[in-house]
Each structure stands twice: as C-alpha cells, then as structure tokens.
Amino acid sequence: MHSPWPVSVGDLELRTPTPGDIDQVVAFRNLPEANRFMIRTSVDPDQLRSELAALATSTNDYSCVVARDEEVVAIGFLDIVDGIGQPGRPTGTEGVIGYIVRPGHWGQGIASAVVPELLRAGFDGLGLRRITAACTAANTASARALARAGMRRERHGIADEWHAELGWTDSFGFALLAAEWRLDQGRDQR
Ligand SMILES: CC(C)(COP(=O)(O)OP(=O)(O)OC[C@H]1O[C@@H](n2cnc3c(N)ncnc32)[C@H](O)[C@@H]1OP(=O)(O)O)[C@@H](O)C(=O)NCCC(=O)NCCS
C-alpha cells in the first residue's frame, strides 16, 4: 500500500516523520498536558523513536507528523486493524485514528484540520471501509473535532474508562464508513 503522505492543508503539512521531526515529537510526547487524556500516559523515548522510524516502511501504521514551518505541531495516528466478525471476514479493512496537538498550539484549529485529512488518507489513500476513534467524554475538544469532521458518535460508554484524576469515567466511540464519507464529500462539492 502506498503511503498517503505527504499532504498539505492550509499551512500544515502531514508527513511521515523525518529524523528531525522524531526529535521534536520526543520532546513533547511525554508532557503532562499532552497525556492528560491519553491511554498511554508515558512512552519510553527510545521505543517512541523506533516506532516513529518504523513508520517509513510500515504496512499497517500510517501515522504521521503535522508540521508548520518545520515545527512539528501535532502527531496524527492512523492504524489499519481488522474489523470484528466471524471467521472468513475480510481483514485489514478498518482504521483507527487519533492525534496529539503539541501543547502551546491548542485552540488554533489544528485537530479540526487534521481529522479530515486522516479520514481522507484512510478512505481515499488506503481504501479502508470504516474508521473509528475514541476519546474520554470529558475531552470536549477531541470529541468536538471528531464530530465536526462528520464522524458519528455511536458509543457512549458509561464509566467504562479508568482515568488517573477522574476515576471511572465515560468514553465516546466515533465511527464513519467510507460510503458515508464519499456522500459527504459529494455534498461539499455541490
Ligand atoms: C484534544 C486536542 C487534540 C484538541 O486539539 P486542538 O487543535 O486544540 O483543537 P481545535 O482547535 O481544532 O478545536 C476543536 C474544537 O474543540 C474546541 N475546543 C478547543 N479547545 C477546547 C477546550 N479547552 N475546551 C473545550 N473545547 C475546546 C474548539 O472550539 C473546537 O470546537 P468548534 O468546532 O465548536 O469550534 C488537543 O487539546 C490535544 O492534543 N490534547 C492532548 C492529547 C489528546 O487529548 N488527544 C486526543 C485523545 S482522544
């Protein structure tokens, strides 16, 4: 499968990380603000470096960095996974997306710009059938960015996620099918 990157949107470039980008991601990935709502609240820097370096040749992880004027302002996650189902189901048809915007760059519309590009890369670039995303319900900005991109909130888990400060807390699951995405794109162009 060809990488869907690089892609430019406004003044942002989504790309497979360069060695310089990797250093920048390592510098912010473990900041407490970045991790408040992440499930992996800390990532070993060496492991992170090898995960990011492996993206260039991965066939199931199309995560990217988001750069503005050579500064990495976000990471976008795009993993190919198998959908659930009985034996014989097609494999590798689903994507899971996520993102971390670098602290100091929040509230500038970066997540809102990145989510549609992750969807486009998954549906148009990788030919996926369905893309999902999940967030802690209290992570209002994340839920908003997903909804704004047209993703359907199809799960509201009640007290189903452990959060270090909040204890057992609610979570949301979002999803979108390729057919719905295409319909939406068609509507935008009319
Ligand atoms: C959540 C996060 C990705 C949002 O990124 P961002 O670039 O600041 O988001 P945007 O500027 O595109 O804003 C998205 C929406 O949330 C709203 N928003 C932004 N900051 C907000 C805040 N602190 N509280 C409530 N809403 C907020 C915006 O107004 C916008 O809503 P709108 O479409 O109604 O205008 C960012 O805060 C982040 O990376 N946090 C740490 C990592 C994380 O939580 N990742 C997601 C895990 S699911």
XYZ file of N, CA and C and ligand atoms in Angstrom:
618
model
N 0.849 -1.196 0.000
C 0.000 0.000 0.000
C 0.891 1.255 0.000
N 0.539 2.209 -0.875
C 1.329 3.435 -0.915
C 0.990 4.323 0.269
N 1.987 5.005 0.801
C 1.716 5.940 1.884
C 0.833 7.081 1.371
N -0.170 7.469 2.151
C -0.999 8.601 1.727
C -0.316 9.948 1.957
N 0.835 9.957 2.591
C 1.543 11.211 2.904
C 2.652 11.460 1.897
N 3.068 12.690 1.676
C 2.688 13.914 2.381
C 1.416 14.540 1.796
N 0.763 15.316 2.661
C -0.438 16.048 2.274
C -0.345 17.438 2.909
N -0.744 18.462 2.167
C -0.764 19.814 2.738
C -2.193 20.270 2.911
N -2.450 20.902 4.039
C -3.762 21.511 4.268
C -3.507 22.867 4.933
N -3.886 23.932 4.211
C -3.543 25.272 4.706
C -2.032 25.373 4.863
N -1.587 25.833 6.036
C -0.143 25.953 6.260
C 0.431 24.732 6.989
N -0.330 23.650 7.020
C 0.130 22.431 7.702
C 0.548 21.376 6.686
N 1.609 20.653 7.007
C 1.980 19.502 6.174
C 1.935 18.243 7.030
N 1.193 17.235 6.551
C 1.146 15.934 7.221
C 2.131 15.047 6.478
N 3.084 14.486 7.193
C 4.119 13.698 6.520
C 4.650 12.589 7.426
N 5.280 11.623 6.779
C 5.996 10.590 7.523
C 7.173 11.292 8.197
N 7.416 11.022 9.500
C 8.429 11.820 10.197
C 9.852 11.647 9.667
N 10.534 12.780 9.567
C 11.967 12.785 9.256
C 12.709 12.616 10.589
N 14.018 12.344 10.560
C 14.756 12.232 11.836
C 14.602 13.489 12.706
N 14.585 14.666 12.085
C 14.414 15.911 12.858
C 13.032 15.995 13.479
N 12.024 15.512 12.739
C 10.659 15.504 13.271
C 10.584 14.592 14.499
N 11.278 13.467 14.414
C 11.227 12.495 15.520
C 11.752 13.137 16.807
N 12.833 13.883 16.709
C 13.375 14.569 17.901
C 12.322 15.499 18.496
N 11.596 16.199 17.622
C 10.583 17.150 18.116
C 9.428 16.420 18.800
N 9.004 15.298 18.228
C 7.898 14.551 18.846
C 8.330 14.046 20.222
N 9.555 13.533 20.297
C 10.045 13.012 21.577
C 10.043 14.132 22.623
N 10.277 15.377 22.169
C 10.344 16.500 23.108
C 8.989 16.837 23.724
N 7.868 16.503 23.060
C 6.578 16.879 23.659
C 5.669 15.710 24.005
N 5.971 14.499 23.507
C 5.026 13.384 23.674
C 4.753 13.045 25.147
N 5.740 13.249 26.004
C 5.539 12.862 27.408
C 5.186 14.026 28.328
N 4.864 15.200 27.761
C 4.457 16.322 28.619
C 3.116 15.983 29.284
N 2.929 16.361 30.559
C 1.694 16.005 31.257
C 0.440 16.510 30.548
N 0.479 17.730 29.972
C -0.716 18.260 29.275
C -1.075 17.370 28.091
N -0.042 16.931 27.370
C -0.298 16.094 26.194
C -0.926 14.766 26.600
N -0.613 14.324 27.796
C -1.029 12.982 28.222
C -2.282 12.925 29.067
N -2.863 14.069 29.382
C -3.984 14.080 30.325
C -5.070 13.085 29.914
N -5.345 13.011 28.620
C -6.422 12.118 28.168
C -5.908 10.974 27.290
N -4.603 10.724 27.321
C -4.093 9.601 26.535
C -4.142 8.334 27.375
N -4.351 7.190 26.729
C -4.314 5.917 27.453
C -2.857 5.579 27.781
N -1.969 5.777 26.808
C -0.522 5.594 27.089
C -0.024 6.928 27.630
N 0.080 7.051 28.943
C 0.416 8.351 29.524
C 1.923 8.618 29.533
N 2.684 7.626 29.168
C 4.123 7.834 29.082
C 4.675 6.793 28.106
N 5.562 7.256 27.235
C 6.143 6.346 26.248
C 7.657 6.426 26.376
N 8.289 5.282 26.468
C 9.741 5.260 26.569
C 10.332 5.962 25.333
N 11.180 6.982 25.522
C 11.681 7.753 24.376
C 12.368 6.901 23.316
N 13.118 5.885 23.728
C 13.788 5.044 22.723
C 12.777 4.233 21.927
N 11.759 3.742 22.660
C 10.708 2.977 21.980
C 9.944 3.882 21.003
N 9.679 5.116 21.465
C 8.968 6.071 20.617
C 9.775 6.358 19.352
N 11.077 6.546 19.536
C 11.946 6.798 18.374
C 11.870 5.638 17.388
N 11.950 4.408 17.892
C 11.909 3.303 16.922
C 10.529 3.145 16.299
N 9.454 3.415 17.075
C 8.109 3.339 16.486
C 7.969 4.360 15.349
N 8.464 5.571 15.599
C 8.334 6.632 14.580
C 9.215 6.346 13.362
N 10.404 5.813 13.617
C 11.308 5.499 12.493
C 10.736 4.372 11.645
N 9.997 3.455 12.285
C 9.444 2.293 11.558
C 8.278 2.683 10.648
N 7.727 3.875 10.834
C 6.566 4.272 10.030
C 6.890 4.313 8.535
N 8.140 4.629 8.211
C 8.522 4.777 6.798
C 8.305 3.480 6.021
N 8.363 2.340 6.710
C 8.231 1.058 5.988
C 7.048 0.227 6.478
N 6.261 0.787 7.376
C 5.155 0.002 7.936
C 4.057 -0.219 6.894
N 3.386 -1.369 7.001
C 2.258 -1.634 6.094
C 0.935 -1.620 6.849
N 0.984 -1.295 8.140
C -0.292 -1.173 8.861
C -0.370 0.060 9.761
N 0.706 0.811 9.852
C 0.681 2.029 10.671
C 1.078 3.217 9.795
N 0.086 4.051 9.484
C 0.312 5.209 8.611
C 0.206 6.507 9.404
N 0.652 6.448 10.644
C 0.663 7.655 11.463
C 1.625 8.668 10.849
N 1.419 9.937 11.211
C 2.209 10.995 10.568
C 2.510 12.088 11.589
N 3.375 12.990 11.202
C 3.527 14.212 11.984
C 2.877 15.346 11.193
N 2.544 16.401 11.915
C 1.933 17.575 11.293
C 2.890 18.732 11.546
N 3.402 19.301 10.463
C 4.415 20.358 10.626
C 3.898 21.675 10.073
N 4.299 22.738 10.761
C 4.045 24.097 10.262
C 5.388 24.822 10.324
N 5.846 25.259 9.139
C 7.163 25.914 9.077
C 8.236 25.091 9.791
N 8.286 23.832 9.519
C 9.306 22.927 10.074
C 9.148 22.642 11.568
N 8.152 23.263 12.200
C 7.899 22.909 13.596
C 6.821 21.823 13.626
N 7.076 20.742 14.327
C 6.064 19.695 14.450
C 5.035 20.163 15.479
N 3.793 20.333 15.018
C 2.749 20.861 15.904
C 1.745 19.783 16.316
N 1.871 18.599 15.752
C 0.936 17.522 16.130
C 1.440 16.187 15.595
N 0.888 15.124 16.181
C 1.054 13.771 15.629
C -0.344 13.323 15.226
N -0.451 12.666 14.100
C -1.720 12.051 13.703
C -1.525 10.547 13.666
N -2.441 9.820 14.294
C -2.342 8.354 14.304
C -3.323 7.777 13.287
N -2.864 6.812 12.524
C -3.733 6.113 11.564
C -3.231 4.673 11.448
N -3.934 3.795 12.141
C -3.547 2.379 12.163
C -4.574 1.552 11.415
N -4.108 0.588 10.649
C -5.028 -0.349 9.993
C -5.221 -1.547 10.914
N -6.485 -1.893 11.164
C -6.792 -3.033 12.047
C -7.854 -3.904 11.369
N -8.112 -5.057 11.987
C -9.172 -5.937 11.484
C -10.490 -5.568 12.150
N -11.567 -5.593 11.387
C -12.878 -5.408 11.998
C -13.252 -6.671 12.767
N -14.317 -6.587 13.576
C -14.741 -7.797 14.288
C -15.643 -8.623 13.370
N -15.741 -9.910 13.647
C -16.614 -10.747 12.821
C -16.207 -12.196 12.880
N -16.977 -13.007 12.225
C -16.754 -14.450 12.234
C -15.600 -14.808 11.294
N -15.112 -16.052 11.405
C -14.035 -16.475 10.502
C -14.442 -16.234 9.048
N -13.474 -15.805 8.258
C -13.766 -15.531 6.844
C -13.958 -14.058 6.571
N -14.016 -13.251 7.648
C -14.213 -11.822 7.421
C -12.984 -11.239 6.713
N -13.196 -10.234 5.892
C -12.038 -9.558 5.287
C -11.195 -8.909 6.386
N -9.907 -8.940 6.234
C -9.031 -8.371 7.266
C -8.466 -7.031 6.790
N -7.985 -6.262 7.771
C -7.303 -5.003 7.442
C -8.191 -3.984 6.754
N -9.475 -3.974 7.112
C -10.398 -3.066 6.416
C -10.744 -1.835 7.241
N -10.276 -1.810 8.487
C -10.654 -0.685 9.360
C -9.447 0.154 9.737
N -9.709 1.404 10.025
C -8.664 2.284 10.524
C -9.049 2.818 11.891
N -8.039 3.088 12.702
C -8.256 3.768 13.981
C -7.421 5.037 13.944
N -8.062 6.173 14.184
C -7.315 7.428 14.140
C -7.211 8.047 15.541
N -6.248 8.932 15.682
C -6.043 9.677 16.925
C -5.076 10.821 16.649
N -4.790 11.597 17.663
C -3.939 12.778 17.435
C -3.492 13.338 18.787
N -2.352 13.996 18.743
C -1.908 14.811 19.883
C -1.431 16.124 19.288
N -2.039 17.220 19.705
C -1.561 18.530 19.269
C -0.553 19.014 20.327
N 0.553 19.518 19.856
C 1.636 19.944 20.753
C 1.117 21.003 21.719
N 1.309 20.826 23.016
C 0.884 21.862 23.970
C 1.480 23.218 23.560
N 0.683 24.267 23.703
C 1.104 25.595 23.234
C 0.480 25.918 21.882
N -0.076 24.895 21.229
C -0.692 25.104 19.904
C -2.165 24.728 19.914
N -2.730 24.569 21.093
C -4.139 24.175 21.177
C -5.047 25.362 20.844
N -6.254 25.029 20.416
C -7.260 26.055 20.159
C -7.027 26.841 18.876
N -6.124 26.339 18.022
C -5.842 27.031 16.748
C -6.473 26.297 15.572
N -7.291 25.294 15.861
C -7.949 24.561 14.770
C -7.096 23.457 14.174
N -6.009 23.079 14.842
C -5.119 22.061 14.252
C -5.809 20.687 14.232
N -6.395 20.267 15.351
C -7.087 18.964 15.347
C -8.224 18.982 14.326
N -8.932 20.093 14.252
C -10.047 20.191 13.295
C -9.560 20.082 11.851
N -8.331 20.519 11.591
C -7.776 20.405 10.235
C -7.223 19.005 9.981
N -6.704 18.375 11.033
C -6.025 17.085 10.862
C -7.009 15.918 10.730
N -8.094 15.934 11.501
C -9.025 14.783 11.469
C -9.548 14.516 10.051
N -10.033 15.531 9.313
C -10.495 15.223 7.952
C -9.396 14.648 7.054
N -8.146 15.075 7.281
C -7.055 14.551 6.447
C -6.728 13.104 6.814
N -6.877 12.751 8.098
C -6.683 11.343 8.485
C -7.780 10.483 7.860
N -9.008 11.017 7.836
C -10.119 10.281 7.216
C -9.877 10.132 5.712
N -9.487 11.222 5.072
C -9.235 11.173 3.620
C -8.124 10.174 3.302
N -7.053 10.214 4.116
C -5.929 9.293 3.880
C -6.394 7.844 4.046
N -7.227 7.601 5.057
C -7.692 6.233 5.306
C -8.649 5.745 4.230
N -9.600 6.572 3.867
C -10.616 6.144 2.896
C -10.086 6.207 1.454
N -9.589 7.389 1.066
C -9.181 7.552 -0.332
C -7.789 6.970 -0.583
N -6.871 7.159 0.365
C -5.489 6.707 0.161
C -5.323 5.217 0.395
N -5.917 4.722 1.489
C -5.685 3.323 1.871
C -6.868 2.414 1.548
N -7.970 2.996 1.106
C -9.124 2.181 0.710
C -9.828 1.492 1.864
N -9.780 2.084 3.058
C -10.416 1.445 4.216
C -11.938 1.531 4.114
N -12.600 0.615 4.814
C -14.071 0.531 4.775
C -14.704 1.342 5.895
N -14.000 1.407 7.068
C -14.587 2.040 8.249
C -13.441 2.609 9.081
N -13.672 3.763 9.665
C -12.639 4.363 10.528
C -13.286 4.714 11.857
N -12.586 4.402 12.925
C -13.105 4.683 14.267
C -12.129 5.570 15.040
N -12.658 6.172 16.088
C -11.839 6.969 17.009
C -12.537 6.929 18.365
N -11.765 7.063 19.416
C -12.361 7.051 20.753
C -11.762 8.180 21.571
N -12.549 8.711 22.485
C -11.995 9.718 23.394
C -12.715 9.653 24.739
N -12.054 10.144 25.757
C -12.697 10.302 27.055
C -13.792 11.352 26.881
N -14.960 11.111 27.460
C -16.073 12.042 27.258
C -15.707 13.453 27.733
N -14.897 13.548 28.767
C -14.520 14.864 29.303
C -13.558 15.614 28.384
N -13.032 14.945 27.374
C -12.104 15.595 26.437
C -12.928 16.284 25.341
N -13.544 17.387 25.752
C -14.520 18.077 24.890
C -13.935 18.473 23.544
N -12.710 18.987 23.541
C -12.121 19.465 22.280
C -11.919 18.303 21.313
N -11.531 17.146 21.836
C -11.318 15.987 20.969
C -12.654 15.507 20.392
N -13.667 15.385 21.252
C -14.988 14.937 20.786
C -15.526 15.904 19.738
N -15.285 17.166 19.962
C -15.781 18.188 19.034
C -15.079 18.067 17.673
N -13.766 17.863 17.702
C -13.012 17.757 16.433
C -13.493 16.547 15.627
N -13.830 15.455 16.297
C -14.300 14.252 15.595
C -15.691 14.479 15.013
N -16.566 15.081 15.824
C -17.934 15.332 15.358
C -17.926 16.329 14.201
N -17.081 17.330 14.326
C -17.016 18.373 13.293
C -16.576 17.799 11.946
N -15.762 16.744 11.997
C -15.299 16.103 10.749
C -16.360 15.177 10.171
N -17.498 15.081 10.838
C -18.594 14.261 10.306
C -18.644 12.864 10.869
N -17.787 12.568 11.854
C -17.833 11.216 12.434
C -19.062 11.079 13.324
N -19.643 9.897 13.302
C -20.861 9.635 14.071
C -20.485 9.123 15.461
N -21.076 9.741 16.480
C -20.838 9.219 17.835
C -21.772 8.036 18.011
N -21.186 6.830 17.979
C -22.071 5.659 18.032
C -21.914 4.859 19.320
N -21.087 5.323 20.224
C -20.987 4.656 21.528
C -20.759 5.689 22.622
N -21.533 5.588 23.671
C -21.274 6.369 24.872
C -21.113 5.352 25.997
N -19.880 5.065 26.311
C -19.605 4.094 27.377
C -19.768 4.767 28.730
N -20.540 4.155 29.597
C -20.788 4.748 30.913
C -19.773 4.204 31.911
N -18.985 5.121 32.464
C -17.978 4.765 33.479
C -17.172 3.540 33.048
N -16.742 3.547 31.780
C -16.058 2.352 31.256
C -14.551 2.553 31.090
N -14.052 3.744 31.477
C -12.629 4.011 31.245
C -11.997 4.551 32.525
N -10.867 3.987 32.895
C -10.177 4.475 34.099
C -9.326 5.683 33.756
N -9.511 6.772 34.544
C -8.725 7.981 34.340
C -8.048 8.319 35.652
N -6.744 8.650 35.577
C -5.960 8.834 36.802
C -6.551 9.891 37.732
N -7.084 11.024 37.181
C -7.666 12.063 38.043
C -9.151 11.852 38.272
N -9.852 11.395 37.241
C -11.319 11.370 37.285
C -11.882 10.049 37.784
N -11.040 9.033 37.886
C -11.538 7.711 38.258
C -12.270 7.074 37.083
N -13.284 6.231 37.357
C -14.040 5.606 36.264
C -14.861 6.689 35.573
N -14.632 6.851 34.297
C -15.253 7.957 33.585
C -15.852 7.480 32.264
N -16.721 8.302 31.676
C -17.383 7.916 30.430
C -16.429 8.066 29.242
N -16.700 7.304 28.206
C -15.924 7.474 26.965
C -16.878 7.476 25.775
N -16.403 8.049 24.682
C -17.178 8.084 23.437
C -16.455 7.279 22.370
N -17.221 6.599 21.539
C -16.671 5.942 20.353
C -17.305 6.567 19.127
N -16.477 6.955 18.179
C -16.944 7.566 16.931
C -16.596 6.637 15.764
N -17.368 6.714 14.700
C -17.059 5.908 13.511
C -17.606 6.581 12.266
N -17.061 6.158 11.136
C -17.563 6.647 9.851
C -17.249 5.574 8.809
N -18.205 5.329 7.919
C -17.993 4.382 6.819
C -17.506 5.135 5.586
N -16.771 4.430 4.740
C -16.272 5.052 3.507
C -17.437 5.605 2.677
N -18.536 4.851 2.619
C -19.677 5.295 1.804
C -20.232 6.615 2.342
N -20.259 6.739 3.669
C -20.762 7.988 4.274
C -19.801 9.140 3.978
N -18.524 8.826 4.042
C -17.504 9.847 3.755
C -17.662 10.366 2.331
N -17.833 9.431 1.385
C -17.939 9.815 -0.031
C -19.192 10.651 -0.256
N -20.265 10.258 0.412
C -21.517 11.008 0.286
C -21.309 12.443 0.785
N -20.640 12.562 1.891
C -20.363 13.869 2.484
C -19.473 14.715 1.580
N -18.460 14.074 0.979
C -17.553 14.803 0.088
C -18.311 15.319 -1.120
N -19.221 14.471 -1.659
C -20.038 14.857 -2.808
C -20.882 16.073 -2.474
N -21.448 16.030 -1.247
C -22.293 17.158 -0.813
C -21.470 18.437 -0.754
N -20.226 18.329 -0.249
C -19.379 19.523 -0.123
C -19.096 20.153 -1.477
N -19.034 19.282 -2.523
C -18.629 19.818 -3.830
C -19.791 20.394 -4.624
N -21.049 20.163 -4.139
C -22.192 20.670 -4.913
C -22.360 22.162 -4.704
C -7.828 17.497 22.158
C -6.881 18.222 21.207
C -6.429 17.259 20.139
C -7.635 19.390 20.537
O -6.794 19.949 19.571
P -6.925 21.484 19.102
O -6.074 21.668 17.924
O -6.703 22.356 20.274
O -8.487 21.518 18.690
P -9.147 22.591 17.742
O -8.509 23.915 17.930
O -9.234 22.066 16.372
O -10.621 22.668 18.386
C -11.541 21.603 18.215
C -12.859 22.017 18.843
O -12.748 21.989 20.277
C -12.997 23.283 20.801
N -12.019 23.454 21.872
C -10.712 23.733 21.755
N -10.141 23.751 22.971
C -11.125 23.483 23.851
C -11.183 23.370 25.262
N -10.093 23.527 26.010
N -12.358 23.069 25.832
C -13.476 22.895 25.088
N -13.479 22.988 23.751
C -12.325 23.295 23.150
C -12.808 24.257 19.651
O -13.561 25.433 19.840
C -13.314 23.422 18.516
O -14.737 23.381 18.560
P -15.662 24.008 17.406
O -15.544 23.055 16.253
O -17.009 24.002 18.005
O -15.103 25.358 17.112
C -5.654 18.800 21.970
O -6.116 19.515 23.067
C -4.678 17.736 22.426
O -3.835 17.294 21.663
N -4.777 17.296 23.693
C -3.842 16.308 24.238
C -3.906 14.954 23.551
C -5.310 14.444 23.395
O -6.150 14.598 24.274
N -5.541 13.797 22.246
C -6.844 13.230 21.932
C -7.026 11.940 22.638
S -8.609 11.253 22.205
